[in-house]
Amino acid sequence: MSTETRQFQTEVQEILNLMIHSLYSNREIFLRELVSNASDALDKIRYEEIVNKDFKTDPTEKHIRLTADKENKSLTISDNGIGMSYDEVVQNIGTIAYSGSKNFAKKISEMKDSPELIGQFGVGFYSSFMVAHKVRLHTQKAGSDEGIIWESTGDGSYTIEKASRKEGHGTSVTLFLREEAADKEENGIAQNFCDQWTLKSLIKKYSDFIEYPVRMEMEKHEPELDSEGKALEGKTKVSREDEVLNSQKALWLKSPKDISEEEYKEFYKHVTSDWNEPQDHIHFKAEGTQEFSSIMYIPKTLPFDYNQRDMKYGLSLYVRRVFILDNCEQLLPQYLRFLKGVVDSSDLPLNVSREMIQQDKQILAIRKAIVSKALRHLEGMLKDKREDYENVWKNFGSTLKEGLASDYSNKEKLQDLCLFHSSHSDKLTTLKEYVERMPSGQKDIYYVTGDSVKNLESSPHLEKLKQKNYEVIYMTDPVDEWVMSSVHDYNDKKMVSITRDDLELDTEEEKKQKEEEKKNHAERLKSVTEAIQKALSENIREVRLSDRLVDSPACLISGKHDPSAHMERLMESMGHSAPKSKRILEINPEHPVFAKMLEFEDKRKADWAEILYNQALLNEGSPPENPARFSRQISELMLQG
Ligand code: ADP
């Protein structure tokens, strides 16, 4: 095959441009990215060897090698890992398989001014172009004799040709360093990526825990000795010695007290491709029915592809330090899908496959232990590091809440981890804190769902509760509606929606006291309620005298088992337009508007009924039934004013 020239996918070129013109001060991380890729390729071949005994692979040590060439200003990172086939090179290096790529490209173009965000996209291999004006990749897939040379200067196209690799399977990436990356000082830091000392310290800094040796031939300068063994002045002898630059200790097997914060952070970047620091880590060793070690991380920011349909989640699974598979979903329930990290089991067989894992009892036991550890950790954060926890909640609270509906065995723990806005203050509150504040007469926990705290705060449904000094939880997360349909109580206290008809704010005694008064109101307003009922028969199920209003004339409530108005709006916005359930219009018998209505003839009563109904809709965040007609009615009212 002769040399072929191909164009980069638009999105890839966008990233490359950003890399090439990046002023990002942390260019050195390209080395971590490439070493990380090499380590992944070695993981993959080791796994192939285990499951495929007939596979012929390089019998020499699995390793990564750095070769610096000062004269030509180049640096090569090579491995004897799995390598790539022609199709894989085209697929992996040159396109982004991520299906939301439009979204991706858009985000990338928005990042021009804040390159530190690049990290969220896991640009990996492309980071080479931060330091290189040309990149050459020579790779050969294990089991094949056909090698591929890929080359690009990052300006729109790349070349690709077939050429076997003399070392056999594996990959070498050669970076032809830009002038400023070969010998330049920036902010007092040498940016010399073909200098052996720079490289050695970068490996130590970023890749010390990589399991495979990262080797480099180090030049040693020693004084030349005379026959008596004395140093000859001004004369040095240059020798070359192969050196392993990393300590190769799997971080998760070390004791937490021997690991620095820096090491945890670097490992996070290795496992996630997120360049930001993690919010927190959970490192533990489980003993008992299942023996395993794990390091899990909570990201500090929302990953860019979070909740996309094709988002991958799960932990990386190792068995006795051998990498088995990544994104192992079986190790985490969906509602903890924001956790990233590794699990290394001592008990599983080395040849476990993705299929076997589906129903494996041992995996289930590990998952159970992970869930309980993770929830306990979050509980600790909530108690001791509230601010950090609130950030976790901001990013992943709605994910965590899904557990309330899906993991019954941990319902109480999850309830204790929930934070809510409430009418108490503008700070978030837990249910426990809410209960502690409950005044003596209050029996239930009250909540209301809606689009925003601001709208909920002025909801008429709250009037009586405010008067009684009962706190109301504001639920504004779209998942709340769905979650609350499976949560009915907390610590033996009922959770009651204040927009439903089963709300009971009065004590038995109060109810008795009011009975007479209520009867009188009903009789007095009979003609009004009948007129409203008649005028709105298409829209509402019934008109009732309200106990929950103080200042407003009317509000709408839902039947005990009907969806709330907010739920109906959410469903509608998602394209499910089920027929609306008819609701109940509650009127405030003390409001002067009804005394006034008593004096009207039927036509005017009907008009006002409509206005009251539309007002109630507006108050709960729903649009009026017929906005033009409503606004005409208001104008007429103003004129009558
Ligand atoms: P990521 O590593 O996050 O997937 P990269 O852009 O760094 O993204 O790499 C893209 C893909 O190219 C990798 O997923 C891997 O399949 C392949 N690749 C990169 N480097 C190597 C290598 N040294 N050996 C084999 N495959 C590699």
XYZ file of C-alpha atoms and ligand atoms in Angstrom:
668
model
C 0.000 0.000 0.000
C 1.261 3.400 -0.806
C 0.828 6.308 1.496
C -2.732 7.448 1.880
C -3.808 10.898 3.016
C -6.958 11.256 5.048
C -8.798 14.143 6.630
C -9.466 14.448 10.308
C -13.053 14.481 11.436
C -14.072 18.115 12.013
C -14.401 17.635 15.744
C -10.919 16.138 15.970
C -9.439 19.028 14.033
C -11.124 21.433 16.446
C -9.388 19.693 19.318
C -6.070 19.666 17.499
C -6.289 23.394 16.823
C -6.951 23.951 20.447
C -3.938 21.818 21.371
C -1.637 23.491 18.890
C -2.571 26.987 19.969
C -2.961 26.100 23.577
C -1.315 28.382 26.058
C -2.047 25.793 28.647
C 0.832 25.918 31.076
C 0.655 22.276 31.938
C 1.878 20.903 28.633
C 3.904 18.227 30.329
C 0.832 16.105 30.967
C 1.070 14.803 27.378
C 3.569 12.293 28.803
C 1.115 11.003 31.348
C -1.512 10.577 28.619
C 0.789 8.606 26.327
C 2.192 6.436 29.130
C -1.349 5.809 30.274
C -2.323 4.651 26.772
C 0.721 2.379 26.658
C -0.170 0.910 30.020
C -3.735 0.249 28.829
C -2.347 -1.507 25.737
C -0.210 -3.731 27.978
C -3.200 -4.478 30.198
C -5.092 -5.586 27.126
C -2.431 -7.944 25.866
C -1.960 -9.480 29.264
C -5.662 -10.187 29.383
C -5.609 -11.670 25.852
C -2.831 -14.000 26.897
C -4.887 -15.269 29.792
C -8.100 -15.934 27.914
C -6.515 -16.985 24.629
C -3.787 -19.518 25.318
C -2.909 -19.968 21.624
C -2.102 -16.328 21.215
C 1.555 -15.827 20.253
C 2.951 -12.680 21.796
C 6.269 -11.086 22.532
C 7.726 -13.246 25.314
C 9.957 -10.478 26.640
C 9.002 -8.328 29.570
C 5.968 -6.096 29.141
C 7.291 -2.603 29.386
C 7.155 0.982 28.226
C 10.228 2.681 26.878
C 11.108 6.323 26.525
C 13.737 7.208 23.959
C 14.923 10.772 23.897
C 16.902 12.069 20.965
C 18.431 15.414 21.781
C 19.990 15.981 18.435
C 16.806 15.515 16.475
C 14.664 16.951 19.244
C 12.373 13.982 19.386
C 10.890 11.750 22.027
C 9.502 8.256 21.469
C 7.170 6.447 23.831
C 6.894 2.783 22.907
C 5.227 -0.282 24.309
C 4.952 -3.955 23.428
C 1.226 -3.955 24.092
C -1.733 -5.003 21.989
C -1.098 -2.551 19.114
C -3.702 -1.427 16.589
C -4.870 -2.700 13.220
C -5.299 -0.389 10.240
C -9.000 0.017 10.932
C -8.396 0.659 14.605
C -5.900 3.411 13.858
C -8.381 5.114 11.547
C -11.138 4.619 14.079
C -9.239 5.577 17.271
C -6.888 8.250 16.025
C -8.756 10.574 13.727
C -12.365 10.238 14.718
C -14.346 10.562 17.872
C -16.753 7.701 18.158
C -18.778 9.548 20.721
C -22.251 9.877 19.324
C -23.063 13.230 20.846
C -20.241 14.707 18.780
C -22.171 17.785 17.733
C -22.566 18.708 21.312
C -18.933 17.823 21.829
C -17.665 20.066 19.042
C -19.780 22.896 20.342
C -18.352 22.545 23.818
C -14.844 22.367 22.439
C -15.284 25.568 20.469
C -16.634 27.282 23.569
C -13.470 26.379 25.446
C -11.014 28.415 23.451
C -10.622 30.871 26.274
C -10.407 28.402 29.092
C -8.127 25.598 28.030
C -8.102 24.086 31.495
C -11.505 22.679 30.594
C -9.974 20.573 27.866
C -9.286 17.954 30.454
C -12.925 17.145 30.846
C -12.915 15.698 27.379
C -10.198 13.128 27.779
C -8.273 14.213 24.679
C -5.532 11.666 25.460
C -3.418 11.047 22.404
C -4.176 14.466 20.910
C -2.374 16.176 23.772
C 0.831 15.192 21.885
C 0.240 18.217 19.711
C 0.758 20.538 22.648
C 4.470 19.791 22.431
C 5.023 18.322 18.960
C 4.897 19.897 15.511
C 4.688 16.425 14.019
C 3.628 13.106 15.484
C 4.406 9.679 14.089
C 2.742 6.554 15.389
C 4.033 3.147 14.386
C 1.864 0.295 15.541
C 1.310 -3.387 14.931
C -1.532 -5.429 16.264
C -0.619 -8.575 18.192
C -1.194 -11.614 16.006
C -0.628 -9.714 12.754
C 2.507 -9.073 10.658
C 1.151 -5.885 9.264
C 2.311 -2.662 10.822
C 0.925 0.822 10.244
C 2.642 4.175 10.247
C 0.399 7.121 10.962
C 1.783 10.625 10.713
C 0.408 14.112 11.059
C 1.321 17.698 11.694
C -2.180 18.318 12.990
C -3.216 20.617 10.143
C -6.352 18.950 8.857
C -5.007 15.680 7.525
C -2.849 12.702 8.352
C -1.036 10.084 6.301
C -1.226 6.384 6.836
C 0.807 3.574 5.286
C 1.562 -0.055 5.933
C 5.028 -0.947 7.205
C 5.879 -3.812 9.504
C 7.368 -2.995 12.866
C 10.718 -4.578 13.563
C 10.016 -4.965 17.288
C 6.805 -6.886 16.500
C 3.487 -6.010 18.117
C 3.101 -2.819 20.075
C 3.050 0.906 19.481
C 5.668 3.640 19.276
C 4.663 7.251 19.326
C 7.370 9.656 18.200
C 6.976 13.320 18.964
C 8.996 15.772 16.928
C 9.216 18.438 19.545
C 8.478 22.027 18.878
C 11.302 24.458 19.465
C 9.774 25.682 22.701
C 9.208 22.158 24.003
C 12.744 20.998 23.328
C 14.775 23.477 25.280
C 12.959 26.361 26.760
C 12.413 27.704 30.166
C 8.945 28.888 31.067
C 8.257 30.458 34.439
C 11.573 29.067 35.541
C 10.591 25.538 34.571
C 12.557 23.753 31.915
C 10.231 22.590 29.182
C 12.724 20.233 27.737
C 11.048 17.020 26.853
C 14.093 15.308 25.451
C 16.075 15.865 28.598
C 16.455 12.679 30.608
C 16.156 14.346 34.006
C 13.004 16.175 33.040
C 11.503 12.957 31.762
C 12.519 11.004 34.815
C 10.925 13.501 37.160
C 7.742 13.655 35.081
C 7.339 9.879 35.213
C 7.845 9.988 38.949
C 5.303 12.760 39.247
C 2.546 11.434 37.025
C 3.048 7.749 36.381
C 4.865 6.245 39.313
C 2.114 3.710 40.034
C 1.968 2.392 36.451
C 2.306 -1.338 36.850
C 4.733 -1.905 34.012
C 8.316 -0.698 34.100
C 8.844 2.577 32.284
C 12.400 2.199 31.049
C 14.843 4.722 29.691
C 18.477 4.595 28.826
C 20.113 7.142 31.077
C 23.360 8.747 30.139
C 25.789 8.703 33.031
C 28.777 11.005 33.193
C 31.558 9.739 35.405
C 35.047 11.113 35.866
C 37.699 9.209 33.969
C 40.180 7.566 36.294
C 43.895 7.227 35.996
C 45.730 3.962 36.611
C 45.691 4.650 40.355
C 41.983 5.209 40.464
C 42.154 9.009 40.802
C 39.841 11.252 38.840
C 41.435 12.855 35.845
C 40.655 16.516 35.828
C 38.313 17.731 33.104
C 37.813 14.244 31.692
C 34.533 12.405 31.933
C 33.433 9.083 30.668
C 29.928 8.664 29.279
C 28.166 5.391 29.932
C 24.619 4.323 29.226
C 22.506 2.389 31.612
C 18.962 1.191 31.411
C 16.883 2.448 34.297
C 13.346 1.816 35.478
C 11.856 5.214 36.262
C 8.725 4.231 38.199
C 8.159 2.289 41.404
C 5.315 0.237 39.805
C 3.349 -0.066 42.975
C -0.372 -0.521 42.443
C -1.651 2.366 44.490
C -4.741 0.582 45.731
C -2.642 -2.102 47.410
C -0.685 0.401 49.447
C -1.868 1.539 52.820
C -3.679 4.892 52.674
C -1.239 6.344 55.175
C 1.600 5.755 52.712
C -0.123 7.612 49.886
C 0.122 11.352 49.445
C -2.743 13.559 48.273
C -0.694 14.212 45.135
C -0.518 10.493 44.359
C -4.244 10.081 44.820
C -4.856 12.985 42.468
C -2.538 11.647 39.806
C -4.118 8.246 39.994
C -7.523 9.854 39.554
C -6.330 11.462 36.355
C -4.985 8.122 35.198
C -8.281 6.326 35.741
C -10.669 9.016 34.533
C -9.105 11.223 31.873
C -10.510 14.124 33.890
C -7.762 16.679 34.341
C -9.490 18.345 37.222
C -8.875 17.249 40.735
C -11.316 14.867 42.341
C -13.622 16.040 45.100
C -12.740 13.124 47.335
C -11.532 9.548 47.331
C -12.657 6.376 49.064
C -9.858 3.880 49.591
C -10.543 0.646 51.382
C -9.738 -2.996 51.682
C -12.593 -5.428 52.239
C -12.097 -8.647 54.085
C -14.610 -11.362 54.784
C -16.646 -13.216 52.187
C -15.017 -11.214 49.413
C -11.516 -9.935 49.652
C -10.803 -6.929 47.523
C -9.205 -3.505 47.502
C -10.678 -0.451 45.937
C -10.011 3.204 45.309
C -13.063 5.151 44.207
C -13.306 8.830 43.425
C -16.056 11.402 43.447
C -15.464 13.937 40.647
C -15.503 17.589 41.592
C -17.298 18.749 38.471
C -19.992 17.202 36.358
C -18.352 15.110 33.608
C -19.217 16.563 30.211
C -21.002 13.446 29.001
C -22.817 12.857 32.249
C -26.271 11.383 31.695
C -25.799 11.172 27.946
C -27.401 8.025 26.672
C -24.061 6.495 25.729
C -22.266 7.482 28.917
C -20.087 4.661 30.168
C -19.931 4.060 33.864
C -18.648 1.493 36.294
C -15.344 0.692 37.942
C -12.284 -0.927 36.417
C -11.988 -4.517 37.525
C -8.637 -6.119 38.320
C -7.989 -9.600 39.603
C -4.812 -9.882 41.630
C -3.390 -6.810 39.871
C -4.284 -8.045 36.402
C -6.561 -5.674 34.562
C -9.717 -7.483 33.454
C -12.144 -4.878 32.170
C -13.070 -1.254 32.490
C -16.482 0.356 32.964
C -17.707 -2.682 34.835
C -21.310 -1.619 35.488
C -22.081 -4.619 37.625
C -19.897 -3.221 40.377
C -22.076 -0.163 40.914
C -25.786 0.485 41.069
C -26.987 3.110 38.581
C -27.508 5.656 41.291
C -23.793 5.618 42.150
C -22.723 5.904 38.531
C -20.748 9.065 39.241
C -18.101 7.069 41.125
C -14.909 6.298 39.234
C -12.078 4.004 40.173
C -10.755 0.493 40.492
C -11.586 -2.730 42.276
C -8.977 -5.454 42.625
C -10.366 -8.800 43.715
C -8.326 -11.568 45.305
C -10.998 -14.200 44.803
C -12.298 -14.011 41.235
C -10.773 -16.261 38.590
C -8.451 -14.496 36.162
C -10.461 -15.521 33.136
C -13.714 -13.820 34.114
C -15.419 -12.266 31.132
C -18.034 -9.559 30.792
C -20.678 -12.222 30.227
C -19.771 -14.229 33.301
C -19.899 -11.146 35.429
C -23.552 -10.543 34.620
C -24.874 -12.963 37.210
C -21.823 -13.676 39.306
C -22.564 -14.021 43.011
C -19.119 -12.829 44.033
C -19.498 -9.684 41.964
C -22.831 -9.060 43.657
C -21.201 -9.404 47.055
C -18.457 -6.962 46.070
C -21.051 -4.518 44.801
C -22.973 -4.732 48.040
C -19.834 -3.961 50.025
C -18.990 -1.069 47.707
C -22.445 0.455 48.057
C -22.354 0.279 51.792
C -18.852 1.757 51.942
C -19.740 4.544 49.532
C -22.900 5.501 51.420
C -21.035 5.494 54.702
C -18.385 7.723 53.186
C -20.971 10.190 51.921
C -22.591 10.171 55.339
C -19.219 11.080 56.851
C -18.785 13.902 54.353
C -22.223 15.273 55.127
C -21.369 15.276 58.810
C -17.807 16.554 58.725
C -17.318 18.309 55.380
C -20.671 19.891 54.682
C -19.442 22.281 52.037
C -17.753 19.510 50.048
C -20.818 17.380 50.412
C -23.044 20.164 49.143
C -20.906 20.336 46.023
C -21.283 16.580 45.546
C -24.993 17.020 46.031
C -25.154 19.837 43.515
C -23.526 17.635 40.874
C -24.834 14.205 41.688
C -27.735 14.651 44.091
C -30.355 13.866 41.516
C -28.481 10.692 40.582
C -28.216 9.627 44.199
C -31.923 10.235 44.743
C -32.754 7.655 42.095
C -31.630 5.116 44.688
C -34.663 5.963 46.821
C -36.841 4.403 44.167
C -34.524 1.549 43.190
C -32.623 0.372 46.273
C -35.107 -0.350 48.974
C -32.522 -1.920 51.272
C -30.666 1.385 51.573
C -33.682 3.683 51.572
C -33.127 5.107 55.046
C -29.449 5.787 54.470
C -30.236 7.482 51.174
C -32.973 9.575 52.742
C -30.467 10.799 55.286
C -28.163 11.850 52.454
C -30.777 13.981 50.695
C -30.573 17.756 50.804
C -33.464 20.061 50.040
C -34.355 23.692 49.826
C -37.088 24.624 52.228
C -39.129 27.488 53.549
C -36.935 27.588 56.665
C -33.964 29.415 55.140
C -31.987 29.636 51.946
C -29.610 26.928 53.167
C -30.093 23.321 52.164
C -31.561 21.056 54.780
C -31.585 17.336 55.499
C -34.781 15.566 56.532
C -33.260 14.966 59.943
C -32.697 18.682 60.434
C -36.222 19.373 59.233
C -37.685 16.961 61.776
C -35.618 18.488 64.570
C -37.156 21.863 63.785
C -40.765 20.621 63.693
C -42.985 22.477 66.202
C -44.855 20.270 68.669
C -48.218 20.258 66.872
C -46.776 19.215 63.504
C -47.160 15.553 62.664
C -46.233 15.229 59.004
C -43.411 16.349 56.760
C -44.662 18.779 54.116
C -43.310 19.235 50.632
C -44.226 20.858 47.364
C -42.864 20.161 43.882
C -42.276 22.776 41.203
C -39.851 24.342 38.755
C -38.020 26.750 41.000
C -37.704 27.774 44.616
C -38.692 31.287 43.653
C -42.024 30.203 42.232
C -42.736 27.813 45.054
C -42.042 30.400 47.727
C -45.006 32.459 46.639
C -47.372 29.575 46.099
C -50.804 30.117 47.726
C -50.706 26.524 48.955
C -48.163 27.615 51.538
C -50.236 30.307 53.193
C -51.748 28.367 56.029
C -48.558 26.400 56.661
C -46.633 29.634 57.001
C -49.188 30.904 59.446
C -48.803 27.768 61.526
C -45.019 28.010 61.255
C -44.782 24.642 59.514
C -41.743 24.281 57.288
C -42.233 23.142 53.695
C -39.616 21.332 51.601
C -39.245 22.703 48.090
C -38.599 19.972 45.556
C -37.420 21.451 42.299
C -35.480 18.606 40.735
C -37.340 16.871 37.884
C -36.565 13.460 39.433
C -38.274 14.479 42.679
C -41.759 13.844 41.325
C -40.793 10.396 40.272
C -38.829 9.643 43.437
C -41.594 10.852 45.728
C -44.042 8.449 44.157
C -42.111 5.713 45.946
C -41.222 7.549 49.149
C -44.086 7.886 51.566
C -42.448 8.443 54.899
C -39.290 9.259 56.767
C -38.674 7.931 60.285
C -42.369 7.102 60.762
C -43.416 10.543 59.618
C -45.650 10.785 56.602
C -44.381 12.871 53.718
C -47.332 14.921 52.497
C -47.610 17.011 49.376
C -49.248 20.351 50.147
C -50.947 20.425 46.751
C -52.966 17.256 47.319
C -56.333 16.758 48.843
C -55.164 14.610 51.760
C -53.441 17.528 53.462
C -54.772 17.922 56.990
C -53.452 20.903 58.840
C -55.973 21.133 61.644
C -55.980 18.999 64.751
C -59.132 17.033 65.611
C -60.049 19.736 68.080
C -59.578 22.548 65.609
C -61.604 20.620 63.078
C -64.465 20.265 65.504
C -64.344 23.920 66.348
C -64.490 24.883 62.726
C -67.263 22.516 61.771
C -70.063 24.932 62.474
C -68.268 27.802 60.794
C -67.629 25.690 57.712
C -71.284 24.737 57.470
C -72.254 28.402 57.588
C -69.760 29.298 54.864
C -71.050 26.494 52.686
C -74.632 27.677 53.021
C -73.778 31.315 52.545
C -71.696 30.697 49.415
C -73.899 27.988 47.945
C -74.966 30.008 44.904
C -71.376 31.043 44.223
C -69.886 27.545 44.439
C -72.663 26.205 42.253
C -72.062 28.896 39.661
C -68.324 28.207 39.674
C -68.892 24.491 39.367
C -71.212 25.063 36.443
C -68.919 27.512 34.647
C -65.862 25.300 35.065
C -67.427 21.882 34.664
C -65.114 21.167 31.718
C -62.009 22.029 33.688
C -62.372 20.930 37.272
C -63.717 18.003 39.132
C -65.163 19.866 42.071
C -65.232 23.126 44.041
C -64.381 22.960 47.719
C -63.970 25.297 50.628
C -60.308 25.465 51.522
C -58.404 25.103 54.788
C -55.034 25.936 53.347
C -55.564 29.484 52.064
C -55.143 32.720 53.995
C -54.681 35.581 51.538
C -55.383 34.118 48.112
C -58.911 33.541 46.867
C -58.360 30.130 45.264
C -55.925 27.358 44.413
C -55.933 24.077 42.550
C -55.133 20.764 44.175
C -54.712 17.227 42.918
C -56.520 14.121 44.045
C -54.579 11.816 46.327
C -53.624 9.443 43.525
C -53.508 11.847 40.601
C -50.313 13.270 39.119
C -49.497 16.750 40.351
C -49.663 19.737 38.020
C -45.863 19.878 38.002
C -45.679 16.210 37.025
C -48.116 16.818 34.181
C -46.041 19.736 32.920
C -42.876 17.633 33.086
C -44.506 14.806 31.158
C -45.753 17.238 28.575
C -42.304 18.771 28.130
C -40.947 15.279 27.505
C -43.512 14.727 24.796
C -45.958 12.539 26.714
C -49.267 14.271 26.462
C -51.635 12.139 28.448
C -55.136 13.527 29.003
C -54.989 15.885 31.967
C -56.622 14.755 35.152
C -59.327 17.103 36.358
C -58.395 18.819 39.567
C -60.153 20.346 42.526
C -60.585 24.104 42.884
C -60.350 25.142 46.485
C -61.743 28.532 47.403
C -61.014 30.624 50.438
C -64.457 31.299 51.977
C -63.148 34.270 53.939
C -61.929 36.065 50.866
C -64.064 39.184 50.093
C -64.175 38.312 46.412
C -66.796 35.645 47.089
C -69.011 37.922 49.157
C -68.921 40.242 46.189
C -69.747 37.454 43.757
C -72.923 36.739 45.724
C -74.326 39.973 44.344
C -73.688 39.148 40.669
C -76.024 37.744 38.082
C -75.066 34.361 36.581
C -73.143 35.604 33.566
C -70.785 37.694 35.673
C -70.342 34.923 38.248
C -69.262 32.647 35.424
C -66.790 35.250 34.142
C -65.202 35.637 37.532
C -65.071 31.889 38.044
C -62.992 31.678 34.905
C -60.666 34.436 36.070
C -60.193 32.775 39.441
C -59.428 29.487 37.766
C -56.832 31.022 35.461
C -55.246 32.852 38.375
C -54.926 29.562 40.212
C -53.268 28.055 37.160
C -50.804 30.925 36.954
C -50.001 30.664 40.631
C -48.908 27.069 40.315
C -46.804 27.763 37.231
C -49.220 26.495 34.588
C -50.281 28.671 31.659
C -53.879 29.967 31.626
C -56.286 27.868 29.602
C -56.871 30.559 26.963
C -54.371 33.410 27.483
C -55.980 35.858 25.031
C -59.408 35.443 26.555
C -57.956 35.708 30.042
C -56.178 38.949 29.270
C -59.362 40.388 27.705
C -61.278 39.522 30.847
C -58.661 41.276 32.962
C -58.898 44.406 30.783
C -62.656 44.427 31.189
C -62.255 44.099 34.939
C -59.882 47.035 34.962
C -62.371 49.187 33.134
C -65.111 48.248 35.566
C -62.559 49.037 38.314
P -8.431 7.313 25.363
O -7.131 6.728 25.799
O -9.055 8.223 26.363
O -9.389 6.298 24.812
P -6.842 8.424 23.236
O -7.142 9.479 22.230
O -5.645 8.635 24.062
O -8.129 8.301 24.131
O -6.714 7.067 22.490
C -7.721 6.620 21.648
C -7.619 5.125 21.456
O -6.470 4.792 20.678
C -7.438 4.341 22.735
O -8.685 4.092 23.360
C -6.797 3.060 22.233
O -7.782 2.179 21.731
C -5.958 3.545 21.088
N -4.553 3.731 21.499
C -3.947 4.867 21.889
N -2.659 4.627 22.236
C -2.464 3.308 22.081
C -1.332 2.423 22.282
N -0.158 2.864 22.742
N -1.516 1.119 21.995
C -2.697 0.654 21.534
N -3.779 1.425 21.344
C -3.676 2.733 21.606
